[in-house]
Amino acid sequence: MLREKRIFGKSRPALSVVIPCFNEEEGLAQTHARLSRVLSRLTGFQCEQIYIDDGSSDGTWEIIDSLARSSPTVRGVKLSRNFGHQSACLAGLREAVGDAVVVIDADLQDPPELIPEMAALWLDGWSMVSAQRRNREGETLFKKASAYAFYRLLNALSDHPLALDTGDFRLLDREVVALLTKSPDRHMYLRGTVSWFGFPETSVAFNREPRHAGETKYTLRRMLELSRRGLMAGSPAPLRLPIYLGTTVLVVGVVAAAVQRDPRLLARPGAFGTQALALGVIGEYLHAVFRQVQGRPQYVVEGRLGMVSPSLRVEERVAL
Ligand code: UDP
Ligand code: MG
């Protein structure tokens, strides 16, 4: 197994924990204390914590600074301004050196106590361990309902299966992190992209508690932006909509004209339908260009068996 080869020889595998923070001064010290308690009990791992300050305007960076000064296993990275949660997570994944990396929110809505179970599942061979929300306490009915509906809609429209009701609180194997951080995708929807890679994925269930301090940073505008990203990154459906619409209108027009024996009935649906279809054809090309720019690999290899026969070595093949 690849993982065994990679961590073989190390006394303990390395585990990085990435914590994106945006104006989290009120609760960060408590988060750090709880996380550190959990990590100190993970004696089979060498752990590091990486706090990413995503352009906070409060005292978040000063707190991270004091945490990093007082502990050799804590690092801080300050982004020049607020780039958003997904970019902050990606920044942390790029900094992390662990054999496995956990991304966790700074507000204790993601309980750090789940990390040992995630790490154990990683040792069992799972490349990704996501934390699945059983319920969401302290969140508005609107947020609960919209999240429930959105994940299901996205799953139905996506061109690959997605883990339902999971956020970015998850453990990723180094291989997955390497693929993510190499990706040129500038509008990445992390949880979708990692599912797209298709590595063995499992989940642990948990009850999502309310924020222990501060306010949510995910305003309605940001939630809509994240949903747009998720849909665009994983589904060709929005760009194909005109094709479906145009075809439907044309078929209805033709049937209506045939049934009524009146070709004039086809005039308006014909004009609208062909325009929509033309737009849909442009959408198909746009989608092809988008996929190319998104830069996902054409396939991902999970494992290999056997070795190249010595008689097929490159020099000999060239000589032939
Ligand atoms: N966050 C961030 N940048 C942002 C917004 C949020 O780094 O622009 C961080 C935030 O500090 C928290 C995590 O992302 O650690 C999740 O945000 P939040 O708890 O506000 O979202 P919610 O749980 O309400 O969906
Ligand atoms: Mg939160």
mmCIF file of C-alpha atoms and ligand atoms in Angstrom:
data_model
loop_
_atom_site.group_PDB
_atom_site.id
_atom_site.type_symbol
_atom_site.label_atom_id
_atom_site.label_comp_id
_atom_site.label_asym_id
_atom_site.label_seq_id
_atom_site.Cartn_x
_atom_site.Cartn_y
_atom_site.Cartn_z
ATOM 1 C CA MET A 1 0.000 0.000 0.000
ATOM 2 C CA LEU A 2 1.302 3.437 -1.014
ATOM 3 C CA ARG A 3 0.610 4.996 2.375
ATOM 4 C CA GLU A 4 2.494 2.321 4.258
ATOM 5 C CA LYS A 5 5.492 2.872 2.008
ATOM 6 C CA ARG A 6 5.354 6.603 2.547
ATOM 7 C CA ILE A 7 5.128 6.655 6.312
ATOM 8 C CA PHE A 8 7.287 3.584 6.752
ATOM 9 C CA GLY A 9 10.458 4.428 8.598
ATOM 10 C CA LYS A 10 8.956 7.431 10.341
ATOM 11 C CA SER A 11 8.565 6.862 14.028
ATOM 12 C CA ARG A 12 5.206 8.611 13.913
ATOM 13 C CA PRO A 13 3.217 9.920 10.922
ATOM 14 C CA ALA A 14 2.714 13.678 10.748
ATOM 15 C CA LEU A 15 -0.729 15.211 11.117
ATOM 16 C CA SER A 16 -1.378 18.837 10.195
ATOM 17 C CA VAL A 17 -4.464 20.698 11.349
ATOM 18 C CA VAL A 18 -5.485 23.740 9.300
ATOM 19 C CA ILE A 19 -7.743 26.322 10.924
ATOM 20 C CA PRO A 20 -9.084 29.144 8.708
ATOM 21 C CA CYS A 21 -9.916 32.230 10.803
ATOM 22 C CA PHE A 22 -11.776 35.369 9.911
ATOM 23 C CA ASN A 23 -12.436 37.758 12.801
ATOM 24 C CA GLU A 24 -12.398 34.980 15.385
ATOM 25 C CA GLU A 25 -10.745 36.850 18.287
ATOM 26 C CA GLU A 26 -13.575 36.074 20.693
ATOM 27 C CA GLY A 27 -13.218 32.328 20.666
ATOM 28 C CA LEU A 28 -9.812 31.503 19.221
ATOM 29 C CA ALA A 29 -7.992 30.939 22.518
ATOM 30 C CA GLN A 30 -10.647 28.453 23.601
ATOM 31 C CA THR A 31 -10.536 26.707 20.229
ATOM 32 C CA HIS A 32 -6.771 26.418 20.504
ATOM 33 C CA ALA A 33 -6.972 25.032 24.040
ATOM 34 C CA ARG A 34 -9.516 22.368 23.074
ATOM 35 C CA LEU A 35 -7.694 21.422 19.884
ATOM 36 C CA SER A 36 -4.344 21.221 21.672
ATOM 37 C CA ARG A 37 -5.833 18.973 24.359
ATOM 38 C CA VAL A 38 -7.063 16.568 21.690
ATOM 39 C CA LEU A 39 -3.788 16.614 19.753
ATOM 40 C CA SER A 40 -1.691 16.070 22.870
ATOM 41 C CA ARG A 41 -3.510 12.778 23.368
ATOM 42 C CA LEU A 42 -2.763 11.681 19.783
ATOM 43 C CA THR A 43 0.566 10.252 20.825
ATOM 44 C CA GLY A 44 0.944 8.138 17.691
ATOM 45 C CA PHE A 45 1.266 11.266 15.549
ATOM 46 C CA GLN A 46 3.493 14.314 15.292
ATOM 47 C CA CYS A 47 1.029 17.176 15.066
ATOM 48 C CA GLU A 48 1.194 20.739 13.842
ATOM 49 C CA GLN A 49 -1.481 23.431 13.876
ATOM 50 C CA ILE A 50 -1.632 26.057 11.152
ATOM 51 C CA TYR A 51 -3.853 29.070 11.757
ATOM 52 C CA ILE A 52 -4.709 31.007 8.607
ATOM 53 C CA ASP A 53 -5.772 34.573 9.236
ATOM 54 C CA ASP A 54 -8.024 35.379 6.293
ATOM 55 C CA GLY A 55 -7.694 39.161 6.466
ATOM 56 C CA SER A 56 -9.249 39.655 9.920
ATOM 57 C CA SER A 57 -9.826 43.221 11.056
ATOM 58 C CA ASP A 58 -9.999 42.343 14.778
ATOM 59 C CA GLY A 59 -7.303 40.942 17.081
ATOM 60 C CA THR A 60 -7.222 37.463 15.482
ATOM 61 C CA TRP A 61 -3.672 37.829 14.151
ATOM 62 C CA GLU A 62 -2.320 39.017 17.510
ATOM 63 C CA ILE A 63 -3.779 35.905 19.148
ATOM 64 C CA ILE A 64 -2.278 33.649 16.463
ATOM 65 C CA ASP A 65 1.026 35.451 16.921
ATOM 66 C CA SER A 66 1.071 34.731 20.661
ATOM 67 C CA LEU A 67 0.032 31.089 20.107
ATOM 68 C CA ALA A 68 2.823 30.589 17.567
ATOM 69 C CA ARG A 69 5.377 32.153 19.911
ATOM 70 C CA SER A 70 4.372 29.963 22.805
ATOM 71 C CA SER A 71 4.267 26.638 20.971
ATOM 72 C CA PRO A 72 6.738 25.185 18.468
ATOM 73 C CA THR A 73 3.982 23.135 16.833
ATOM 74 C CA VAL A 74 1.825 26.165 16.003
ATOM 75 C CA ARG A 75 2.264 28.199 12.853
ATOM 76 C CA GLY A 76 0.397 31.245 11.618
ATOM 77 C CA VAL A 77 -0.135 32.535 8.096
ATOM 78 C CA LYS A 78 -1.642 35.940 7.482
ATOM 79 C CA LEU A 79 -3.358 36.604 4.157
ATOM 80 C CA SER A 80 -3.115 40.184 2.889
ATOM 81 C CA ARG A 81 -6.907 40.615 2.894
ATOM 82 C CA ASN A 82 -10.049 38.566 3.149
ATOM 83 C CA PHE A 83 -9.966 36.051 0.298
ATOM 84 C CA GLY A 84 -12.782 33.856 1.593
ATOM 85 C CA HIS A 85 -12.999 30.567 3.429
ATOM 86 C CA GLN A 86 -12.145 28.320 0.453
ATOM 87 C CA SER A 87 -8.978 30.257 -0.348
ATOM 88 C CA ALA A 88 -7.981 30.291 3.322
ATOM 89 C CA CYS A 89 -8.364 26.502 3.492
ATOM 90 C CA LEU A 90 -6.306 26.111 0.323
ATOM 91 C CA ALA A 91 -3.601 28.378 1.747
ATOM 92 C CA GLY A 92 -3.466 26.109 4.809
ATOM 93 C CA LEU A 93 -3.314 22.965 2.700
ATOM 94 C CA ARG A 94 -0.360 24.446 0.785
ATOM 95 C CA GLU A 95 1.465 25.209 4.054
ATOM 96 C CA ALA A 96 0.763 21.854 5.685
ATOM 97 C CA VAL A 97 3.502 19.230 5.677
ATOM 98 C CA GLY A 98 1.571 16.362 7.276
ATOM 99 C CA ASP A 99 1.064 12.875 5.880
ATOM 100 C CA ALA A 100 -2.567 13.645 6.621
ATOM 101 C CA VAL A 101 -4.198 17.062 6.934
ATOM 102 C CA VAL A 102 -7.367 17.988 8.807
ATOM 103 C CA VAL A 103 -9.256 21.188 7.984
ATOM 104 C CA ILE A 104 -11.419 22.443 10.836
ATOM 105 C CA ASP A 105 -13.423 25.629 11.533
ATOM 106 C CA ALA A 106 -12.221 28.005 14.218
ATOM 107 C CA ASP A 107 -15.548 28.347 16.031
ATOM 108 C CA LEU A 108 -15.762 24.848 17.580
ATOM 109 C CA GLN A 109 -18.807 24.006 15.469
ATOM 110 C CA ASP A 110 -16.562 21.228 14.218
ATOM 111 C CA PRO A 111 -15.600 19.323 17.378
ATOM 112 C CA PRO A 112 -11.824 18.636 17.511
ATOM 113 C CA GLU A 113 -12.631 15.511 19.551
ATOM 114 C CA LEU A 114 -13.523 13.813 16.247
ATOM 115 C CA ILE A 115 -9.932 14.071 14.979
ATOM 116 C CA PRO A 116 -8.593 10.893 16.689
ATOM 117 C CA GLU A 117 -11.368 8.832 15.079
ATOM 118 C CA MET A 118 -10.600 10.411 11.706
ATOM 119 C CA ALA A 119 -6.889 9.711 12.135
ATOM 120 C CA ALA A 120 -7.620 6.079 13.055
ATOM 121 C CA LEU A 121 -9.711 5.651 9.889
ATOM 122 C CA TRP A 122 -6.874 7.168 7.864
ATOM 123 C CA LEU A 123 -4.487 4.631 9.363
ATOM 124 C CA ASP A 124 -6.984 1.953 8.342
ATOM 125 C CA GLY A 125 -6.443 3.033 4.736
ATOM 126 C CA TRP A 126 -9.129 5.654 3.999
ATOM 127 C CA SER A 127 -7.785 8.565 1.936
ATOM 128 C CA MET A 128 -10.529 10.956 2.982
ATOM 129 C CA VAL A 129 -12.555 11.058 6.153
ATOM 130 C CA SER A 130 -15.311 13.643 6.177
ATOM 131 C CA ALA A 131 -17.385 14.680 9.158
ATOM 132 C CA GLN A 132 -21.063 14.303 8.396
ATOM 133 C CA ARG A 133 -23.514 16.587 10.161
ATOM 134 C CA ARG A 134 -26.271 14.636 11.838
ATOM 135 C CA ASN A 135 -28.000 17.834 12.909
ATOM 136 C CA ARG A 136 -27.160 21.518 13.085
ATOM 137 C CA GLU A 137 -27.969 23.106 16.393
ATOM 138 C CA GLY A 138 -28.220 26.842 16.789
ATOM 139 C CA GLU A 139 -28.573 27.494 13.073
ATOM 140 C CA THR A 140 -31.553 29.191 11.529
ATOM 141 C CA LEU A 141 -34.301 27.115 9.936
ATOM 142 C CA PHE A 142 -33.468 28.849 6.660
ATOM 143 C CA LYS A 143 -29.824 27.760 6.816
ATOM 144 C CA LYS A 144 -30.741 24.186 7.750
ATOM 145 C CA ALA A 145 -33.383 23.892 5.013
ATOM 146 C CA SER A 146 -31.289 25.581 2.324
ATOM 147 C CA ALA A 147 -28.221 23.461 3.147
ATOM 148 C CA TYR A 148 -30.310 20.259 3.118
ATOM 149 C CA ALA A 149 -31.858 21.128 -0.242
ATOM 150 C CA PHE A 150 -28.645 22.435 -1.781
ATOM 151 C CA TYR A 151 -26.521 19.358 -1.059
ATOM 152 C CA ARG A 152 -29.191 17.133 -2.560
ATOM 153 C CA LEU A 153 -29.635 19.310 -5.627
ATOM 154 C CA LEU A 154 -25.883 19.488 -6.133
ATOM 155 C CA ASN A 155 -25.575 15.730 -5.801
ATOM 156 C CA ALA A 156 -28.317 15.209 -8.380
ATOM 157 C CA LEU A 157 -26.750 17.647 -10.858
ATOM 158 C CA SER A 158 -23.075 16.851 -10.313
ATOM 159 C CA ASP A 159 -21.131 14.724 -12.724
ATOM 160 C CA HIS A 160 -19.674 12.769 -9.778
ATOM 161 C CA PRO A 161 -21.058 11.541 -6.419
ATOM 162 C CA LEU A 162 -20.735 13.844 -3.406
ATOM 163 C CA ALA A 163 -20.800 13.082 0.315
ATOM 164 C CA LEU A 164 -24.055 14.559 1.627
ATOM 165 C CA ASP A 165 -24.220 17.032 4.539
ATOM 166 C CA THR A 166 -20.489 17.444 4.873
ATOM 167 C CA GLY A 167 -18.556 20.689 4.998
ATOM 168 C CA ASP A 168 -14.842 21.211 4.800
ATOM 169 C CA PHE A 169 -14.217 19.591 8.204
ATOM 170 C CA ARG A 170 -12.393 16.544 6.936
ATOM 171 C CA LEU A 171 -9.139 14.660 6.927
ATOM 172 C CA LEU A 172 -7.250 14.371 3.649
ATOM 173 C CA ASP A 173 -4.396 12.074 2.833
ATOM 174 C CA ARG A 174 -1.198 13.679 1.506
ATOM 175 C CA GLU A 175 -1.966 12.321 -1.966
ATOM 176 C CA VAL A 176 -5.287 14.166 -2.045
ATOM 177 C CA VAL A 177 -3.672 17.342 -0.676
ATOM 178 C CA ALA A 178 -0.982 17.134 -3.369
ATOM 179 C CA LEU A 179 -3.596 16.897 -6.120
ATOM 180 C CA LEU A 180 -5.593 19.775 -4.641
ATOM 181 C CA THR A 181 -2.672 22.111 -4.207
ATOM 182 C CA LYS A 182 -1.356 21.380 -7.698
ATOM 183 C CA SER A 183 -4.694 22.248 -9.272
ATOM 184 C CA PRO A 184 -4.792 25.508 -11.252
ATOM 185 C CA ASP A 185 -8.537 25.898 -10.477
ATOM 186 C CA ARG A 186 -8.983 29.430 -9.161
ATOM 187 C CA HIS A 187 -12.614 28.977 -8.155
ATOM 188 C CA MET A 188 -12.227 25.751 -6.311
ATOM 189 C CA TYR A 189 -15.083 24.201 -4.386
ATOM 190 C CA LEU A 190 -12.935 22.087 -2.110
ATOM 191 C CA ARG A 191 -15.447 19.539 -0.888
ATOM 192 C CA GLY A 192 -16.592 18.867 -4.462
ATOM 193 C CA THR A 193 -13.094 18.660 -5.913
ATOM 194 C CA VAL A 194 -11.916 16.114 -3.347
ATOM 195 C CA SER A 195 -14.961 13.943 -4.047
ATOM 196 C CA TRP A 196 -14.244 14.237 -7.762
ATOM 197 C CA PHE A 197 -10.770 12.741 -7.217
ATOM 198 C CA GLY A 198 -12.592 9.588 -6.209
ATOM 199 C CA PHE A 199 -10.235 8.231 -3.543
ATOM 200 C CA PRO A 200 -11.712 5.913 -0.891
ATOM 201 C CA GLU A 201 -13.837 8.140 1.316
ATOM 202 C CA THR A 202 -15.631 7.479 4.567
ATOM 203 C CA SER A 203 -17.294 9.667 7.157
ATOM 204 C CA VAL A 204 -17.895 10.011 10.857
ATOM 205 C CA ALA A 205 -21.221 11.417 12.039
ATOM 206 C CA PHE A 206 -21.507 14.260 14.539
ATOM 207 C CA ASN A 207 -23.988 16.763 15.923
ATOM 208 C CA ARG A 208 -23.076 20.281 14.862
ATOM 209 C CA GLU A 209 -23.167 22.568 17.866
ATOM 210 C CA PRO A 210 -23.808 26.302 17.802
ATOM 211 C CA ARG A 211 -20.851 28.675 17.471
ATOM 212 C CA HIS A 212 -19.217 29.104 20.862
ATOM 213 C CA ALA A 213 -18.376 32.761 20.214
ATOM 214 C CA GLY A 214 -18.830 35.459 17.599
ATOM 215 C CA GLU A 215 -21.125 35.547 14.606
ATOM 216 C CA THR A 216 -21.265 33.447 11.455
ATOM 217 C CA LYS A 217 -19.045 34.847 8.705
ATOM 218 C CA TYR A 218 -21.117 33.119 6.072
ATOM 219 C CA THR A 219 -23.620 35.804 5.177
ATOM 220 C CA LEU A 220 -26.378 35.024 2.679
ATOM 221 C CA ARG A 221 -24.252 36.564 -0.083
ATOM 222 C CA ARG A 222 -21.304 34.303 0.767
ATOM 223 C CA MET A 223 -23.553 31.247 0.985
ATOM 224 C CA LEU A 224 -24.946 32.009 -2.458
ATOM 225 C CA GLU A 225 -21.430 32.513 -3.799
ATOM 226 C CA LEU A 226 -20.353 29.142 -2.365
ATOM 227 C CA SER A 227 -23.404 27.440 -3.867
ATOM 228 C CA ARG A 228 -22.691 29.043 -7.241
ATOM 229 C CA ARG A 229 -19.117 27.791 -7.055
ATOM 230 C CA GLY A 230 -20.258 24.294 -6.153
ATOM 231 C CA LEU A 231 -22.726 24.156 -9.013
ATOM 232 C CA MET A 232 -20.392 25.630 -11.602
ATOM 233 C CA ALA A 233 -17.424 23.510 -10.581
ATOM 234 C CA GLY A 234 -19.241 20.205 -10.521
ATOM 235 C CA SER A 235 -22.147 20.402 -12.909
ATOM 236 C CA PRO A 236 -22.667 21.199 -16.582
ATOM 237 C CA ALA A 237 -26.433 21.498 -15.921
ATOM 238 C CA PRO A 238 -26.704 25.334 -15.825
ATOM 239 C CA LEU A 239 -24.987 25.659 -19.199
ATOM 240 C CA ARG A 240 -27.140 22.885 -20.649
ATOM 241 C CA LEU A 241 -30.385 24.475 -19.501
ATOM 242 C CA PRO A 242 -31.015 26.284 -22.848
ATOM 243 C CA ILE A 243 -30.659 22.970 -24.724
ATOM 244 C CA TYR A 244 -33.295 21.293 -22.545
ATOM 245 C CA LEU A 245 -35.534 24.366 -22.690
ATOM 246 C CA GLY A 246 -35.162 24.856 -26.449
ATOM 247 C CA THR A 247 -35.823 21.192 -27.194
ATOM 248 C CA THR A 248 -38.903 21.124 -24.956
ATOM 249 C CA VAL A 249 -40.374 24.292 -26.485
ATOM 250 C CA LEU A 250 -39.721 23.054 -30.031
ATOM 251 C CA VAL A 251 -41.296 19.648 -29.365
ATOM 252 C CA VAL A 252 -44.345 21.247 -27.724
ATOM 253 C CA GLY A 253 -44.652 23.682 -30.674
ATOM 254 C CA VAL A 254 -44.409 20.926 -33.293
ATOM 255 C CA VAL A 255 -46.942 18.725 -31.459
ATOM 256 C CA ALA A 256 -49.351 21.650 -30.976
ATOM 257 C CA ALA A 257 -49.060 22.632 -34.658
ATOM 258 C CA ALA A 258 -49.596 19.011 -35.770
ATOM 259 C CA VAL A 259 -52.590 18.420 -33.491
ATOM 260 C CA GLN A 260 -54.260 21.714 -34.451
ATOM 261 C CA ARG A 261 -53.186 21.338 -38.088
ATOM 262 C CA ASP A 262 -52.051 24.947 -37.966
ATOM 263 C CA PRO A 263 -48.386 25.596 -38.861
ATOM 264 C CA ARG A 264 -48.652 29.177 -37.582
ATOM 265 C CA LEU A 265 -48.666 27.749 -34.048
ATOM 266 C CA LEU A 266 -45.044 26.779 -34.610
ATOM 267 C CA ALA A 267 -43.877 30.321 -35.361
ATOM 268 C CA ARG A 268 -43.165 31.578 -31.830
ATOM 269 C CA PRO A 269 -41.976 28.323 -30.221
ATOM 270 C CA GLY A 270 -39.865 27.775 -33.343
ATOM 271 C CA ALA A 271 -38.145 31.142 -33.034
ATOM 272 C CA PHE A 272 -37.616 30.823 -29.265
ATOM 273 C CA GLY A 273 -36.635 27.158 -29.384
ATOM 274 C CA THR A 274 -33.990 27.569 -32.082
ATOM 275 C CA GLN A 275 -32.471 30.568 -30.278
ATOM 276 C CA ALA A 276 -32.324 28.638 -27.034
ATOM 277 C CA LEU A 277 -30.778 25.670 -28.809
ATOM 278 C CA ALA A 278 -28.148 27.909 -30.412
ATOM 279 C CA LEU A 279 -27.347 29.325 -26.968
ATOM 280 C CA GLY A 280 -27.109 25.777 -25.637
ATOM 281 C CA VAL A 281 -24.597 24.835 -28.334
ATOM 282 C CA ILE A 282 -22.453 27.825 -27.312
ATOM 283 C CA GLY A 283 -22.900 26.648 -23.699
ATOM 284 C CA GLU A 284 -21.506 23.219 -24.624
ATOM 285 C CA TYR A 285 -18.355 24.801 -26.056
ATOM 286 C CA LEU A 286 -18.099 27.119 -23.064
ATOM 287 C CA HIS A 287 -18.354 24.130 -20.782
ATOM 288 C CA ALA A 288 -15.582 22.349 -22.665
ATOM 289 C CA VAL A 289 -13.381 25.460 -22.307
ATOM 290 C CA PHE A 290 -14.293 25.769 -18.621
ATOM 291 C CA ARG A 291 -13.304 22.151 -17.951
ATOM 292 C CA GLN A 292 -9.998 22.726 -19.720
ATOM 293 C CA VAL A 293 -9.271 25.875 -17.705
ATOM 294 C CA GLN A 294 -10.359 24.190 -14.479
ATOM 295 C CA GLY A 295 -7.410 21.895 -15.109
ATOM 296 C CA ARG A 296 -8.566 18.751 -13.377
ATOM 297 C CA PRO A 297 -6.486 15.740 -14.387
ATOM 298 C CA GLN A 298 -8.061 13.461 -16.967
ATOM 299 C CA TYR A 299 -7.909 10.590 -14.476
ATOM 300 C CA VAL A 300 -6.472 9.806 -11.074
ATOM 301 C CA VAL A 301 -4.476 6.644 -10.391
ATOM 302 C CA GLU A 302 -5.198 5.121 -7.005
ATOM 303 C CA GLY A 303 -2.653 2.316 -7.055
ATOM 304 C CA ARG A 304 -0.375 0.228 -9.250
ATOM 305 C CA LEU A 305 0.687 -3.379 -9.200
ATOM 306 C CA GLY A 306 3.752 -5.033 -10.675
ATOM 307 C CA MET A 307 6.989 -3.530 -11.917
ATOM 308 C CA VAL A 308 8.375 -2.505 -15.292
ATOM 309 C CA SER A 309 10.347 -5.485 -16.573
ATOM 310 C CA PRO A 310 14.104 -4.728 -16.618
ATOM 311 C CA SER A 311 14.240 -5.830 -20.262
ATOM 312 C CA LEU A 312 11.866 -2.974 -21.139
ATOM 313 C CA ARG A 313 14.091 -0.252 -19.703
ATOM 314 C CA VAL A 314 13.855 3.018 -21.615
ATOM 315 C CA GLU A 315 17.409 2.962 -23.101
ATOM 316 C CA GLU A 316 16.779 -0.460 -24.580
ATOM 317 C CA ARG A 317 13.467 0.571 -26.019
ATOM 318 C CA VAL A 318 15.048 3.653 -27.602
ATOM 319 C CA ALA A 319 17.827 1.491 -29.036
ATOM 320 C CA LEU A 320 15.302 -0.779 -30.764
HETATM 321 N N1 UDP B 1 -13.832 31.966 7.448
HETATM 322 C C1 UDP B 1 -12.711 32.411 6.750
HETATM 323 N N2 UDP B 1 -12.903 33.354 5.793
HETATM 324 C C2 UDP B 1 -14.111 33.874 5.486
HETATM 325 C C3 UDP B 1 -15.243 33.373 6.168
HETATM 326 C C4 UDP B 1 -15.062 32.408 7.149
HETATM 327 O O1 UDP B 1 -11.593 31.970 6.992
HETATM 328 O O2 UDP B 1 -14.185 34.730 4.612
HETATM 329 C C5 UDP B 1 -13.625 30.936 8.483
HETATM 330 C C6 UDP B 1 -14.272 31.247 9.835
HETATM 331 O O3 UDP B 1 -13.416 31.995 10.657
HETATM 332 C C7 UDP B 1 -14.542 29.851 10.365
HETATM 333 C C8 UDP B 1 -14.849 29.042 9.110
HETATM 334 O O4 UDP B 1 -14.284 29.779 8.025
HETATM 335 O O5 UDP B 1 -13.401 29.288 10.978
HETATM 336 C C9 UDP B 1 -16.338 28.847 8.883
HETATM 337 O O6 UDP B 1 -17.013 30.097 8.928
HETATM 338 P P1 UDP B 1 -18.354 30.300 9.770
HETATM 339 O O7 UDP B 1 -18.253 29.570 11.058
HETATM 340 O O8 UDP B 1 -18.629 31.758 9.879
HETATM 341 O O9 UDP B 1 -19.421 29.637 8.809
HETATM 342 P P2 UDP B 1 -20.701 28.772 9.244
HETATM 343 O O10 UDP B 1 -20.215 27.717 10.185
HETATM 344 O O11 UDP B 1 -21.638 29.730 9.887
HETATM 345 O O12 UDP B 1 -21.208 28.212 7.946
HETATM 346 MG MG MG B 2 -19.244 28.107 11.924
#
